[in-house]
PDB file of C-alpha atoms in Angstrom:
ATOM      1  CA  MET A 196      56.759 -69.935 -41.607  1.00  0.00           C
ATOM      2  CA  GLY A 197      56.840 -66.190 -41.734  1.00  0.00           C
ATOM      3  CA  ASN A 198      53.210 -65.776 -40.873  1.00  0.00           C
ATOM      4  CA  SER A 199      53.036 -64.366 -37.227  1.00  0.00           C
ATOM      5  CA  ARG A 200      49.336 -63.607 -37.387  1.00  0.00           C
ATOM      6  CA  SER A 201      46.846 -65.513 -35.317  1.00  0.00           C
ATOM      7  CA  SER A 202      44.916 -68.077 -37.166  1.00  0.00           C
ATOM      8  CA  THR A 203      41.799 -67.214 -35.401  1.00  0.00           C
ATOM      9  CA  ARG A 204      39.467 -65.069 -37.281  1.00  0.00           C
ATOM     10  CA  PRO A 205      38.071 -61.894 -35.301  1.00  0.00           C
ATOM     11  CA  SER A 206      34.527 -63.349 -35.585  1.00  0.00           C
ATOM     12  CA  GLU A 207      35.599 -66.562 -34.112  1.00  0.00           C
ATOM     13  CA  ARG A 208      37.403 -65.087 -30.981  1.00  0.00           C
ATOM     14  CA  ALA A 209      35.598 -65.696 -27.727  1.00  0.00           C
ATOM     15  CA  SER A 210      34.156 -62.802 -25.866  1.00  0.00           C
ATOM     16  CA  PRO A 211      35.866 -62.209 -22.480  1.00  0.00           C
ATOM     17  CA  PRO A 212      34.289 -64.084 -19.657  1.00  0.00           C
ATOM     18  CA  PRO A 213      32.068 -62.175 -17.319  1.00  0.00           C
ATOM     19  CA  ALA A 214      33.734 -61.139 -14.161  1.00  0.00           C
ATOM     20  CA  LEU A 215      32.513 -62.418 -10.817  1.00  0.00           C
ATOM     21  CA  ARG A 216      30.475 -59.755  -9.164  1.00  0.00           C
ATOM     22  CA  ARG A 217      32.521 -58.088  -6.559  1.00  0.00           C
ATOM     23  CA  THR A 218      29.649 -58.102  -3.995  1.00  0.00           C
ATOM     24  CA  ASP A 219      29.121 -61.719  -4.158  1.00  0.00           C
ATOM     25  CA  ALA A 220      32.971 -62.544  -3.617  1.00  0.00           C
ATOM     26  CA  THR A 221      33.027 -59.964  -0.750  1.00  0.00           C
ATOM     27  CA  LEU A 222      29.907 -61.537   0.739  1.00  0.00           C
ATOM     28  CA  TYR A 223      31.340 -64.974   0.482  1.00  0.00           C
ATOM     29  CA  VAL A 224      34.630 -63.757   2.070  1.00  0.00           C
ATOM     30  CA  LEU A 225      32.787 -62.028   4.868  1.00  0.00           C
ATOM     31  CA  ALA A 226      30.563 -65.115   5.634  1.00  0.00           C
ATOM     32  CA  SER A 227      33.730 -67.502   5.561  1.00  0.00           C
ATOM     33  CA  GLY A 228      35.544 -65.120   7.831  1.00  0.00           C
ATOM     34  CA  LEU A 229      32.688 -65.217  10.201  1.00  0.00           C
ATOM     35  CA  ALA A 230      32.269 -68.943  10.124  1.00  0.00           C
ATOM     36  CA  GLY A 231      36.144 -69.370  10.478  1.00  0.00           C
ATOM     37  CA  PHE A 232      36.115 -67.121  13.462  1.00  0.00           C
ATOM     38  CA  GLY A 233      33.578 -69.223  14.843  1.00  0.00           C
ATOM     39  CA  LEU A 234      35.248 -72.257  14.288  1.00  0.00           C
ATOM     40  CA  GLY A 235      38.470 -70.969  15.875  1.00  0.00           C
ATOM     41  CA  ILE A 236      36.629 -70.140  18.862  1.00  0.00           C
ATOM     42  CA  ALA A 237      35.008 -73.691  18.913  1.00  0.00           C
ATOM     43  CA  LEU A 238      38.359 -75.610  18.139  1.00  0.00           C
ATOM     44  CA  PHE A 239      40.681 -73.739  20.575  1.00  0.00           C
ATOM     45  CA  TYR A 240      39.174 -71.406  23.083  1.00  0.00           C
ATOM     46  CA  LEU A 241      36.051 -73.098  23.913  1.00  0.00           C
ATOM     47  CA  ASN A 242      37.585 -75.862  26.011  1.00  0.00           C
ATOM     48  CA  PHE A 243      39.079 -73.158  28.343  1.00  0.00           C
ATOM     49  CA  LEU A 244      35.935 -71.255  28.350  1.00  0.00           C
ATOM     50  CA  TYR A 245      33.891 -74.342  29.371  1.00  0.00           C
ATOM     51  CA  ARG A 246      36.228 -75.305  32.038  1.00  0.00           C
ATOM     52  CA  ALA A 247      36.100 -71.691  33.429  1.00  0.00           C
ATOM     53  CA  LEU A 248      32.406 -72.015  33.590  1.00  0.00           C
ATOM     54  CA  GLY A 249      32.749 -75.155  35.655  1.00  0.00           C
ATOM     55  CA  PHE A 250      31.831 -77.855  33.228  1.00  0.00           C
ATOM     56  CA  ASP A 251      33.256 -81.212  33.787  1.00  0.00           C
ATOM     57  CA  ALA A 252      34.688 -83.377  30.978  1.00  0.00           C
ATOM     58  CA  ARG A 253      31.508 -84.931  30.036  1.00  0.00           C
ATOM     59  CA  ALA A 254      29.683 -81.669  29.543  1.00  0.00           C
ATOM     60  CA  ILE A 255      32.751 -80.306  27.625  1.00  0.00           C
ATOM     61  CA  GLY A 256      32.533 -83.367  25.168  1.00  0.00           C
ATOM     62  CA  LEU A 257      28.685 -82.867  24.802  1.00  0.00           C
ATOM     63  CA  LEU A 258      29.332 -79.179  23.824  1.00  0.00           C
ATOM     64  CA  GLY A 259      31.937 -80.381  21.439  1.00  0.00           C
ATOM     65  CA  ALA A 260      29.591 -82.905  19.830  1.00  0.00           C
ATOM     66  CA  ALA A 261      26.849 -80.390  19.558  1.00  0.00           C
ATOM     67  CA  GLN A 262      28.771 -78.591  16.841  1.00  0.00           C
ATOM     68  CA  ALA A 263      29.200 -81.795  14.881  1.00  0.00           C
ATOM     69  CA  LEU A 264      25.536 -82.478  15.365  1.00  0.00           C
ATOM     70  CA  GLY A 265      24.737 -79.123  13.886  1.00  0.00           C
ATOM     71  CA  VAL A 266      26.731 -79.911  10.801  1.00  0.00           C
ATOM     72  CA  VAL A 267      24.935 -83.244  10.269  1.00  0.00           C
ATOM     73  CA  ALA A 268      21.571 -81.695  11.062  1.00  0.00           C
ATOM     74  CA  GLY A 269      22.134 -78.641   8.774  1.00  0.00           C
ATOM     75  CA  ALA A 270      23.688 -80.529   5.787  1.00  0.00           C
ATOM     76  CA  LEU A 271      20.412 -81.696   4.088  1.00  0.00           C
ATOM     77  CA  PRO A 272      18.588 -78.272   4.722  1.00  0.00           C
ATOM     78  CA  ALA A 273      21.720 -76.417   3.495  1.00  0.00           C
ATOM     79  CA  THR A 274      21.775 -78.371   0.214  1.00  0.00           C
ATOM     80  CA  VAL A 275      18.110 -77.866  -0.415  1.00  0.00           C
ATOM     81  CA  LEU A 276      18.207 -74.246   0.484  1.00  0.00           C
ATOM     82  CA  SER A 277      21.223 -73.544  -1.831  1.00  0.00           C
ATOM     83  CA  ARG A 278      19.295 -75.164  -4.681  1.00  0.00           C
ATOM     84  CA  ARG A 279      16.045 -73.260  -4.001  1.00  0.00           C
ATOM     85  CA  ILE A 280      17.224 -69.718  -3.269  1.00  0.00           C
ATOM     86  CA  ALA A 281      20.069 -67.574  -4.688  1.00  0.00           C
ATOM     87  CA  ARG A 282      23.688 -68.283  -3.581  1.00  0.00           C
ATOM     88  CA  ARG A 283      23.836 -64.873  -1.984  1.00  0.00           C
ATOM     89  CA  SER A 284      20.925 -65.298   0.086  1.00  0.00           C
ATOM     90  CA  ALA A 285      21.878 -68.758   1.295  1.00  0.00           C
ATOM     91  CA  ILE A 286      25.182 -67.506   2.162  1.00  0.00           C
ATOM     92  CA  LEU A 287      23.702 -64.663   4.230  1.00  0.00           C
ATOM     93  CA  ILE A 288      21.428 -66.984   5.915  1.00  0.00           C
ATOM     94  CA  GLY A 289      24.233 -69.451   6.870  1.00  0.00           C
ATOM     95  CA  GLY A 290      26.528 -66.611   8.029  1.00  0.00           C
ATOM     96  CA  SER A 291      23.622 -65.294  10.155  1.00  0.00           C
ATOM     97  CA  ILE A 292      22.973 -68.541  11.870  1.00  0.00           C
ATOM     98  CA  SER A 293      26.598 -68.842  12.396  1.00  0.00           C
ATOM     99  CA  GLY A 294      26.774 -65.408  14.008  1.00  0.00           C
ATOM    100  CA  LEU A 295      23.786 -66.372  16.250  1.00  0.00           C
ATOM    101  CA  GLY A 296      25.786 -69.326  17.493  1.00  0.00           C
ATOM    102  CA  VAL A 297      28.949 -67.309  18.019  1.00  0.00           C
ATOM    103  CA  VAL A 298      27.095 -64.720  20.061  1.00  0.00           C
ATOM    104  CA  GLY A 299      25.255 -67.387  22.091  1.00  0.00           C
ATOM    105  CA  ILE A 300      28.545 -69.122  22.854  1.00  0.00           C
ATOM    106  CA  LEU A 301      30.074 -65.910  24.049  1.00  0.00           C
ATOM    107  CA  THR A 302      27.181 -64.808  26.103  1.00  0.00           C
ATOM    108  CA  GLN A 303      25.444 -67.914  27.721  1.00  0.00           C
ATOM    109  CA  ALA A 304      26.782 -69.699  30.773  1.00  0.00           C
ATOM    110  CA  GLU A 305      24.289 -72.598  31.067  1.00  0.00           C
ATOM    111  CA  LEU A 306      24.599 -75.977  29.436  1.00  0.00           C
ATOM    112  CA  ALA A 307      21.348 -75.943  27.385  1.00  0.00           C
ATOM    113  CA  PRO A 308      21.912 -72.566  25.811  1.00  0.00           C
ATOM    114  CA  LEU A 309      25.390 -73.273  24.989  1.00  0.00           C
ATOM    115  CA  PHE A 310      24.525 -76.685  23.367  1.00  0.00           C
ATOM    116  CA  ILE A 311      21.898 -74.804  21.124  1.00  0.00           C
ATOM    117  CA  SER A 312      24.569 -72.079  20.222  1.00  0.00           C
ATOM    118  CA  ALA A 313      27.115 -74.761  19.267  1.00  0.00           C
ATOM    119  CA  THR A 314      24.430 -76.551  17.206  1.00  0.00           C
ATOM    120  CA  LEU A 315      23.701 -73.312  15.266  1.00  0.00           C
ATOM    121  CA  LEU A 316      27.261 -72.599  14.735  1.00  0.00           C
ATOM    122  CA  GLY A 317      27.816 -75.998  13.105  1.00  0.00           C
ATOM    123  CA  ALA A 318      24.459 -75.588  11.064  1.00  0.00           C
ATOM    124  CA  GLY A 319      25.411 -72.155   9.925  1.00  0.00           C
ATOM    125  CA  GLY A 320      28.828 -73.205   9.033  1.00  0.00           C
ATOM    126  CA  ILE A 321      27.721 -76.012   6.827  1.00  0.00           C
ATOM    127  CA  ALA A 322      25.214 -73.706   5.039  1.00  0.00           C
ATOM    128  CA  VAL A 323      27.998 -71.162   4.322  1.00  0.00           C
ATOM    129  CA  ALA A 324      30.453 -73.994   2.997  1.00  0.00           C
ATOM    130  CA  ARG A 325      27.734 -75.566   0.886  1.00  0.00           C
ATOM    131  CA  SER A 326      26.856 -72.454  -0.783  1.00  0.00           C
ATOM    132  CA  GLY A 327      30.271 -70.988  -0.882  1.00  0.00           C
ATOM    133  CA  THR A 328      31.611 -74.141  -2.773  1.00  0.00           C
ATOM    134  CA  VAL A 329      28.902 -73.884  -5.379  1.00  0.00           C
ATOM    135  CA  LEU A 330      29.475 -70.126  -5.734  1.00  0.00           C
ATOM    136  CA  ARG A 331      33.203 -70.694  -6.377  1.00  0.00           C
ATOM    137  CA  ALA A 332      32.498 -73.357  -8.940  1.00  0.00           C
ATOM    138  CA  GLU A 333      30.073 -71.233 -10.856  1.00  0.00           C
ATOM    139  CA  ALA A 334      32.756 -68.304 -10.770  1.00  0.00           C
ATOM    140  CA  LEU A 335      35.496 -70.335 -11.862  1.00  0.00           C
ATOM    141  CA  ARG A 336      33.397 -71.959 -14.730  1.00  0.00           C
ATOM    142  CA  ARG A 337      32.504 -68.303 -15.855  1.00  0.00           C
ATOM    143  CA  LEU A 338      36.089 -67.136 -15.493  1.00  0.00           C
ATOM    144  CA  ALA A 339      37.753 -70.039 -17.193  1.00  0.00           C
ATOM    145  CA  PRO A 340      38.801 -69.670 -20.813  1.00  0.00           C
ATOM    146  CA  PRO A 341      36.642 -71.604 -23.408  1.00  0.00           C
ATOM    147  CA  PRO A 342      37.925 -74.963 -24.441  1.00  0.00           C
ATOM    148  CA  ARG A 343      40.168 -74.965 -27.524  1.00  0.00           C
ATOM    149  CA  VAL A 344      38.778 -76.871 -30.492  1.00  0.00           C
ATOM    150  CA  ALA A 345      41.186 -78.461 -32.852  1.00  0.00           C
ATOM    151  CA  PRO A 346      40.511 -77.318 -36.549  1.00  0.00           C
ATOM    152  CA  HIS A 347      39.091 -79.972 -38.639  1.00  0.00           C
TER     153      HIS A 347
END
């Protein structure tokens, strides 16, 4: 009753978990921000931009579907890519593809280049999301305390 000492011996204490590398976390936040920025443009402002460029409802619907098509087309390559190369590289590649899509959307005025840009935005976004999810899961697994084992 009066014993206030820990029952864990010093040799049995777990070493502190390794910290998530700051550069990886920063990279993920920047890539997610870029993808989020692109999605914000796509979901809200693009309809106004497309209308101002003179596109009819059919063309606007086609451009809206292009982003979803990019997500579908990029899902399998993003999964393969994130398993074959480092998470950091996969996030950089996905963020770069999203960035190309955003730049294309902001600079093009014809239907075909806009369609390609919207598709790139979707494909890059799924690559960042796929690799980022795995990166977060690995980081949480490393940062989580070890499971407690009941004494026998």
